[in-house]
Amino acid sequence: MLNLPPRISSRLNSSQFANLHTFLVAARHLSFARAAQELCLTASAVNHRISRLEAALDMKLFQRLTRQVCLTDEGERIFEILQHAMGELSEALEQSSQADIAGSLAIYVRPSIAQCWLVPRLAEFVERYPLVALDLRVGNDNVDFRTRKIDLALYYANGEFPGLVSQRLMRERMAPVCSPEYARRHRLQENPQNLKHCTLLHDSLAWDHAAFDAEWTLWAEQHNLLAALPERSLTFDRSDLSVTAAMNHVGIAIGRQQLVQKRVDSGELVLPLADFSRSGHYDYYLVHPPLGTVPKRLQVFMNWLRECARQSAPQDEHEDGA
């Protein structure tokens, strides 16, 4: 349900629903120009609609910078409410005609998110939509939708996908992880500077065009520990492999919360230096080429992914509206 406060909902008349839809598209792209292309409007018309919506809601939804726009905290909150409401509406409409949902879907996913997050959840989707045949493919490259028959990609990225339709599925947070034995051996919880005596485990392909040590560098800069990073390291081309090495006492890896939380809860991994936190602007995105009409089987799969994402979101993320 679209649970807006009474002071806001009372200001939404029928003319504002077109502006809400414009806001939803612009927020998904984080670009008035791309939203204008999708809506067959001019960028100035998109800006005008959103300005009228901001005036009606009495809140600023976007920060308009020189060459880009970004959501304000209020804009982020309204965007996620709208996404949730539209997802529930789409699912309700699709369920009424589930007999029409059939066919194959080719899904392209980064290996680590496939292994640690998506595949363990697939039994529920298969039971709910038995006539949809999923063809799951994994890889570290960005797929070329023009040459490969892929319906949907799931990426860990910064949200920039020129010429494609994208929407953030869920946020990610990160923290160094290692085995309890490794943390004790190096006394990491007593003195974070002991990190300099450890072996760093890297995912060298964390995101598109990332340096091999990008995740560690990003985390260390935010925690003022760049000087403590050791030179000793092992490099993998998958996050889950670096984490598996950490579980087996090889060293310390950057763990992405969506992928390692169960291991932390079970005690196989510990957070010896800091709790999970936002680092940069890298999240999980659903990406597909522009479509005149989204096939029902693809729509229900994306709705199901959003449902899974809401269920797996950390509790404090629910509480602060992140």
Short mmCIF file of C-alpha atoms in Angstrom, two decimals:
data_model
loop_
_atom_site.label_atom_id
_atom_site.label_comp_id
_atom_site.label_asym_id
_atom_site.label_seq_id
_atom_site.Cartn_x
_atom_site.Cartn_y
_atom_site.Cartn_z
CA MET A 1 0.00 0.00 0.00
CA LEU A 2 1.11 3.58 -0.66
CA ASN A 3 1.21 4.66 2.99
CA LEU A 4 1.86 8.39 2.68
CA PRO A 5 1.21 10.67 5.67
CA PRO A 6 -2.25 12.36 5.65
CA ARG A 7 -0.78 15.81 5.04
CA ILE A 8 0.80 14.47 1.85
CA SER A 9 -1.95 12.19 0.57
CA SER A 10 -4.47 15.04 0.92
CA ARG A 11 -2.41 17.07 -1.54
CA LEU A 12 -2.36 14.36 -4.21
CA ASN A 13 -5.14 14.87 -6.72
CA SER A 14 -5.70 13.05 -9.98
CA SER A 15 -3.38 15.37 -11.89
CA GLN A 16 -0.46 14.45 -9.63
CA PHE A 17 -0.51 10.74 -10.47
CA ALA A 18 1.09 11.44 -13.86
CA ASN A 19 3.75 13.42 -12.01
CA LEU A 20 4.29 10.51 -9.59
CA HIS A 21 4.85 8.20 -12.56
CA THR A 22 7.29 10.69 -14.05
CA PHE A 23 9.13 10.85 -10.72
CA LEU A 24 9.25 7.04 -10.55
CA VAL A 25 10.87 6.80 -14.00
CA ALA A 26 13.31 9.66 -13.33
CA ALA A 27 14.31 8.17 -9.97
CA ARG A 28 14.90 4.79 -11.57
CA HIS A 29 17.24 6.30 -14.17
CA LEU A 30 18.63 9.12 -11.97
CA SER A 31 18.41 11.15 -15.16
CA PHE A 32 15.76 13.53 -16.46
CA ALA A 33 17.05 13.03 -20.01
CA ARG A 34 16.68 9.23 -19.89
CA ALA A 35 13.28 9.55 -18.24
CA ALA A 36 12.24 11.92 -21.02
CA GLN A 37 13.25 9.33 -23.64
CA GLU A 38 11.23 6.59 -21.95
CA LEU A 39 8.18 8.84 -21.47
CA CYS A 40 8.41 10.50 -24.91
CA LEU A 41 8.73 13.93 -23.27
CA THR A 42 11.37 16.65 -23.20
CA ALA A 43 13.78 16.85 -20.28
CA SER A 44 12.31 20.24 -19.37
CA ALA A 45 8.81 18.71 -19.28
CA VAL A 46 10.08 16.01 -16.91
CA ASN A 47 11.68 18.68 -14.72
CA HIS A 48 8.43 20.70 -14.75
CA ARG A 49 6.31 17.70 -13.71
CA ILE A 50 8.65 16.86 -10.86
CA SER A 51 8.76 20.48 -9.72
CA ARG A 52 4.94 20.50 -9.54
CA LEU A 53 5.03 17.25 -7.55
CA GLU A 54 7.63 18.69 -5.16
CA ALA A 55 5.44 21.75 -4.66
CA ALA A 56 2.36 19.60 -3.97
CA LEU A 57 4.24 17.41 -1.49
CA ASP A 58 6.12 20.35 0.01
CA MET A 59 9.39 18.45 -0.14
CA LYS A 60 12.50 18.33 -2.30
CA LEU A 61 12.77 15.00 -4.14
CA PHE A 62 15.89 15.61 -6.23
CA GLN A 63 19.14 17.48 -5.82
CA ARG A 64 19.80 19.09 -9.20
CA LEU A 65 23.55 19.21 -9.78
CA THR A 66 25.46 20.60 -12.76
CA ARG A 67 25.48 17.44 -14.88
CA GLN A 68 23.33 15.03 -12.93
CA VAL A 69 20.54 14.63 -10.42
CA CYS A 70 20.40 12.55 -7.28
CA LEU A 71 17.63 11.71 -4.84
CA THR A 72 17.30 13.48 -1.54
CA ASP A 73 16.58 11.42 1.56
CA GLU A 74 12.86 12.20 1.15
CA GLY A 75 13.05 11.38 -2.56
CA GLU A 76 14.72 8.04 -1.77
CA ARG A 77 11.95 7.23 0.72
CA ILE A 78 9.12 8.12 -1.68
CA PHE A 79 10.83 6.22 -4.51
CA GLU A 80 11.07 3.01 -2.49
CA ILE A 81 7.44 3.37 -1.33
CA LEU A 82 6.32 3.75 -4.96
CA GLN A 83 8.45 0.82 -6.12
CA HIS A 84 6.98 -1.37 -3.41
CA ALA A 85 3.42 -0.29 -4.21
CA MET A 86 3.87 -0.78 -7.96
CA GLY A 87 5.44 -4.17 -7.39
CA GLU A 88 2.49 -5.30 -5.27
CA LEU A 89 0.01 -3.94 -7.80
CA SER A 90 1.77 -5.68 -10.68
CA GLU A 91 1.91 -8.95 -8.76
CA ALA A 92 -1.80 -8.74 -7.88
CA LEU A 93 -2.71 -8.17 -11.50
CA GLU A 94 -0.45 -10.95 -12.71
CA GLN A 95 -1.76 -13.49 -10.24
CA SER A 96 -5.24 -13.13 -11.70
CA SER A 97 -4.00 -14.47 -15.01
CA GLN A 98 -1.27 -16.85 -13.91
CA ALA A 99 -2.39 -19.44 -16.45
CA ASP A 100 -0.93 -17.12 -19.09
CA ILE A 101 2.50 -17.08 -17.41
CA ALA A 102 4.59 -19.63 -19.22
CA GLY A 103 7.75 -19.87 -21.29
CA SER A 104 11.50 -19.60 -20.86
CA LEU A 105 13.52 -16.83 -19.23
CA ALA A 106 17.26 -16.41 -19.73
CA ILE A 107 18.79 -14.72 -16.68
CA TYR A 108 22.39 -13.48 -16.55
CA VAL A 109 23.85 -13.05 -13.05
CA ARG A 110 27.19 -12.30 -11.46
CA PRO A 111 28.57 -15.62 -10.07
CA SER A 112 28.71 -14.64 -6.39
CA ILE A 113 25.16 -13.28 -6.15
CA ALA A 114 23.93 -16.35 -8.04
CA GLN A 115 25.72 -18.75 -5.70
CA CYS A 116 25.04 -17.05 -2.38
CA TRP A 117 21.72 -15.25 -2.82
CA LEU A 118 19.66 -16.21 -5.88
CA VAL A 119 20.01 -19.97 -6.30
CA PRO A 120 19.16 -20.82 -2.64
CA ARG A 121 15.82 -19.02 -3.14
CA LEU A 122 14.78 -20.47 -6.49
CA ALA A 123 12.69 -23.34 -5.08
CA GLU A 124 10.02 -20.86 -4.02
CA PHE A 125 9.79 -19.31 -7.49
CA VAL A 126 9.65 -22.71 -9.20
CA GLU A 127 6.83 -23.78 -6.91
CA ARG A 128 4.90 -20.56 -7.45
CA TYR A 129 5.38 -20.39 -11.24
CA PRO A 130 5.94 -23.95 -12.47
CA LEU A 131 5.39 -23.05 -16.14
CA VAL A 132 8.31 -20.60 -16.26
CA ALA A 133 11.53 -22.32 -17.35
CA LEU A 134 14.55 -20.42 -16.01
CA ASP A 135 17.85 -20.58 -17.87
CA LEU A 136 20.42 -19.19 -15.41
CA ARG A 137 23.79 -18.14 -16.76
CA VAL A 138 26.67 -16.56 -14.85
CA GLY A 139 29.64 -14.42 -15.80
CA ASN A 140 31.72 -11.40 -14.84
CA ASP A 141 31.30 -9.49 -18.12
CA ASN A 142 28.45 -7.15 -18.91
CA VAL A 143 26.21 -9.04 -21.32
CA ASP A 144 25.51 -7.67 -24.80
CA PHE A 145 21.73 -7.90 -25.09
CA ARG A 146 21.96 -7.32 -28.86
CA THR A 147 23.93 -10.49 -29.54
CA ARG A 148 22.87 -12.81 -26.72
CA LYS A 149 19.35 -13.96 -25.96
CA ILE A 150 19.24 -12.72 -22.38
CA ASP A 151 15.99 -11.41 -20.89
CA LEU A 152 17.33 -9.96 -17.64
CA ALA A 153 20.68 -9.33 -15.96
CA LEU A 154 21.42 -8.94 -12.26
CA TYR A 155 24.54 -6.85 -11.67
CA TYR A 156 26.53 -5.50 -8.74
CA ALA A 157 27.25 -2.00 -10.02
CA ASN A 158 26.94 1.76 -9.59
CA GLY A 159 23.68 2.01 -11.54
CA GLU A 160 25.02 3.44 -14.80
CA PHE A 161 23.64 1.45 -17.75
CA PRO A 162 23.40 3.71 -20.83
CA GLY A 163 20.71 2.66 -23.29
CA LEU A 164 19.25 0.04 -20.95
CA VAL A 165 16.39 -0.04 -18.45
CA SER A 166 17.62 -0.54 -14.90
CA GLN A 167 16.29 -0.43 -11.37
CA ARG A 168 17.99 -1.01 -8.08
CA LEU A 169 16.98 -4.31 -6.55
CA MET A 170 18.65 -3.92 -3.17
CA ARG A 171 21.39 -2.05 -1.40
CA GLU A 172 24.66 -3.57 -0.28
CA ARG A 173 26.91 -2.96 2.70
CA MET A 174 30.36 -4.36 3.33
CA ALA A 175 32.82 -5.18 6.09
CA PRO A 176 36.02 -7.22 6.47
CA VAL A 177 35.32 -10.84 7.41
CA CYS A 178 37.49 -13.75 8.48
CA SER A 179 37.29 -16.94 10.49
CA PRO A 180 37.13 -16.66 14.30
CA GLU A 181 40.47 -18.48 14.50
CA TYR A 182 42.15 -16.01 12.15
CA ALA A 183 40.80 -13.04 14.12
CA ARG A 184 42.14 -14.53 17.38
CA ARG A 185 45.51 -15.38 15.86
CA HIS A 186 46.08 -11.80 14.72
CA ARG A 187 44.25 -10.16 17.65
CA LEU A 188 42.28 -8.04 15.21
CA GLN A 189 39.44 -7.17 17.54
CA GLU A 190 41.90 -5.86 20.12
CA ASN A 191 43.94 -3.78 17.69
CA PRO A 192 42.71 -2.96 14.15
CA GLN A 193 46.26 -1.89 13.23
CA ASN A 194 47.19 -5.58 13.32
CA LEU A 195 45.56 -5.74 9.91
CA LYS A 196 49.01 -4.92 8.52
CA HIS A 197 50.16 -8.42 9.53
CA CYS A 198 47.32 -10.18 7.69
CA THR A 199 46.79 -11.49 4.17
CA LEU A 200 44.17 -9.58 2.19
CA LEU A 201 41.79 -11.57 0.00
CA HIS A 202 40.59 -9.65 -3.05
CA ASP A 203 37.72 -9.97 -5.48
CA SER A 204 39.54 -8.58 -8.51
CA LEU A 205 36.31 -8.19 -10.51
CA ALA A 206 34.12 -6.63 -7.84
CA TRP A 207 32.37 -4.42 -10.39
CA ASP A 208 32.88 -3.30 -13.96
CA HIS A 209 36.34 -1.76 -14.51
CA ALA A 210 37.25 -2.17 -10.82
CA ALA A 211 40.89 -2.33 -9.73
CA PHE A 212 41.84 -5.66 -8.19
CA ASP A 213 41.93 -4.09 -4.71
CA ALA A 214 39.02 -1.67 -5.20
CA GLU A 215 36.81 -2.97 -2.38
CA TRP A 216 39.58 -2.99 0.22
CA THR A 217 40.76 0.47 -0.80
CA LEU A 218 37.22 1.87 -0.65
CA TRP A 219 36.61 0.38 2.79
CA ALA A 220 40.01 1.39 4.22
CA GLU A 221 39.64 5.00 3.03
CA GLN A 222 36.34 5.31 4.86
CA HIS A 223 37.80 3.86 8.06
CA ASN A 224 41.18 5.64 7.97
CA LEU A 225 43.07 2.36 7.71
CA LEU A 226 44.78 2.76 4.34
CA ALA A 227 48.19 2.82 6.02
CA ALA A 228 47.40 -0.48 7.76
CA LEU A 229 46.71 -2.42 4.55
CA PRO A 230 49.35 -5.11 4.08
CA GLU A 231 51.04 -5.97 0.81
CA ARG A 232 50.41 -9.70 1.21
CA SER A 233 47.35 -10.74 -0.74
CA LEU A 234 45.56 -13.41 -2.72
CA THR A 235 43.31 -12.52 -5.63
CA PHE A 236 40.16 -14.21 -6.90
CA ASP A 237 37.68 -13.32 -9.63
CA ARG A 238 34.66 -13.95 -7.42
CA SER A 239 33.59 -12.53 -4.08
CA ASP A 240 32.30 -15.88 -2.82
CA LEU A 241 35.69 -17.52 -3.46
CA SER A 242 37.53 -14.87 -1.45
CA VAL A 243 35.04 -15.36 1.37
CA THR A 244 35.43 -19.17 1.20
CA ALA A 245 39.18 -18.66 1.56
CA ALA A 246 38.53 -16.44 4.59
CA MET A 247 36.36 -19.14 6.17
CA ASN A 248 39.29 -21.51 5.80
CA HIS A 249 41.75 -19.22 7.63
CA VAL A 250 43.65 -18.05 4.53
CA GLY A 251 43.22 -14.36 5.27
CA ILE A 252 40.65 -11.60 5.58
CA ALA A 253 38.20 -10.65 2.84
CA ILE A 254 35.69 -7.91 2.17
CA GLY A 255 32.29 -9.46 2.80
CA ARG A 256 29.12 -8.15 1.20
CA GLN A 257 26.32 -8.40 3.72
CA GLN A 258 23.71 -9.84 1.34
CA LEU A 259 26.14 -12.67 0.53
CA VAL A 260 27.72 -13.46 3.92
CA GLN A 261 25.16 -12.62 6.63
CA LYS A 262 24.19 -16.28 7.12
CA ARG A 263 27.85 -17.21 7.59
CA VAL A 264 28.22 -14.46 10.19
CA ASP A 265 25.04 -15.57 11.98
CA SER A 266 26.30 -19.18 12.08
CA GLY A 267 29.67 -18.15 13.52
CA GLU A 268 31.70 -19.34 10.53
CA LEU A 269 32.73 -15.75 9.91
CA VAL A 270 33.29 -12.79 12.24
CA LEU A 271 33.52 -9.03 11.71
CA PRO A 272 36.80 -8.28 13.48
CA LEU A 273 37.23 -4.62 12.51
CA ALA A 274 33.84 -2.98 12.00
CA ASP A 275 30.17 -3.69 11.41
CA PHE A 276 28.64 -3.67 7.93
CA SER A 277 28.35 -0.20 6.45
CA ARG A 278 27.65 1.54 3.18
CA SER A 279 30.81 1.95 1.11
CA GLY A 280 30.44 3.84 -2.12
CA HIS A 281 27.40 3.56 -4.36
CA TYR A 282 27.53 -0.08 -5.42
CA ASP A 283 24.28 -2.04 -5.20
CA TYR A 284 22.40 -4.80 -7.04
CA TYR A 285 20.52 -3.79 -10.18
CA LEU A 286 18.05 -5.46 -12.50
CA VAL A 287 18.89 -4.57 -16.09
CA HIS A 288 17.16 -5.32 -19.39
CA PRO A 289 16.85 -3.71 -22.82
CA PRO A 290 13.98 -1.29 -23.49
CA LEU A 291 10.79 -3.26 -24.13
CA GLY A 292 7.51 -2.08 -25.58
CA THR A 293 5.67 -4.61 -23.42
CA VAL A 294 7.34 -6.56 -20.62
CA PRO A 295 6.41 -10.27 -20.94
CA LYS A 296 4.35 -11.52 -18.01
CA ARG A 297 6.87 -14.21 -17.11
CA LEU A 298 9.61 -11.57 -16.88
CA GLN A 299 7.42 -9.22 -14.84
CA VAL A 300 6.51 -11.87 -12.27
CA PHE A 301 10.17 -12.90 -11.96
CA MET A 302 11.25 -9.31 -11.30
CA ASN A 303 8.41 -8.86 -8.80
CA TRP A 304 9.49 -12.04 -7.05
CA LEU A 305 13.10 -10.80 -6.91
CA ARG A 306 11.90 -7.55 -5.30
CA GLU A 307 9.95 -9.55 -2.74
CA CYS A 308 13.07 -11.58 -1.91
CA ALA A 309 15.10 -8.37 -1.65
CA ARG A 310 12.65 -6.87 0.85
CA GLN A 311 12.79 -10.04 2.94
CA SER A 312 16.59 -10.11 2.98
CA ALA A 313 17.07 -6.41 3.79
CA PRO A 314 18.82 -5.87 7.15
CA GLN A 315 16.45 -4.93 9.97
CA ASP A 316 18.06 -1.55 10.60
CA GLU A 317 17.61 -0.74 6.91
CA HIS A 318 13.84 -1.25 7.36
CA GLU A 319 13.89 0.96 10.43
CA ASP A 320 15.68 3.95 8.93
CA GLY A 321 13.89 3.78 5.60
CA ALA A 322 17.11 3.08 3.69
#
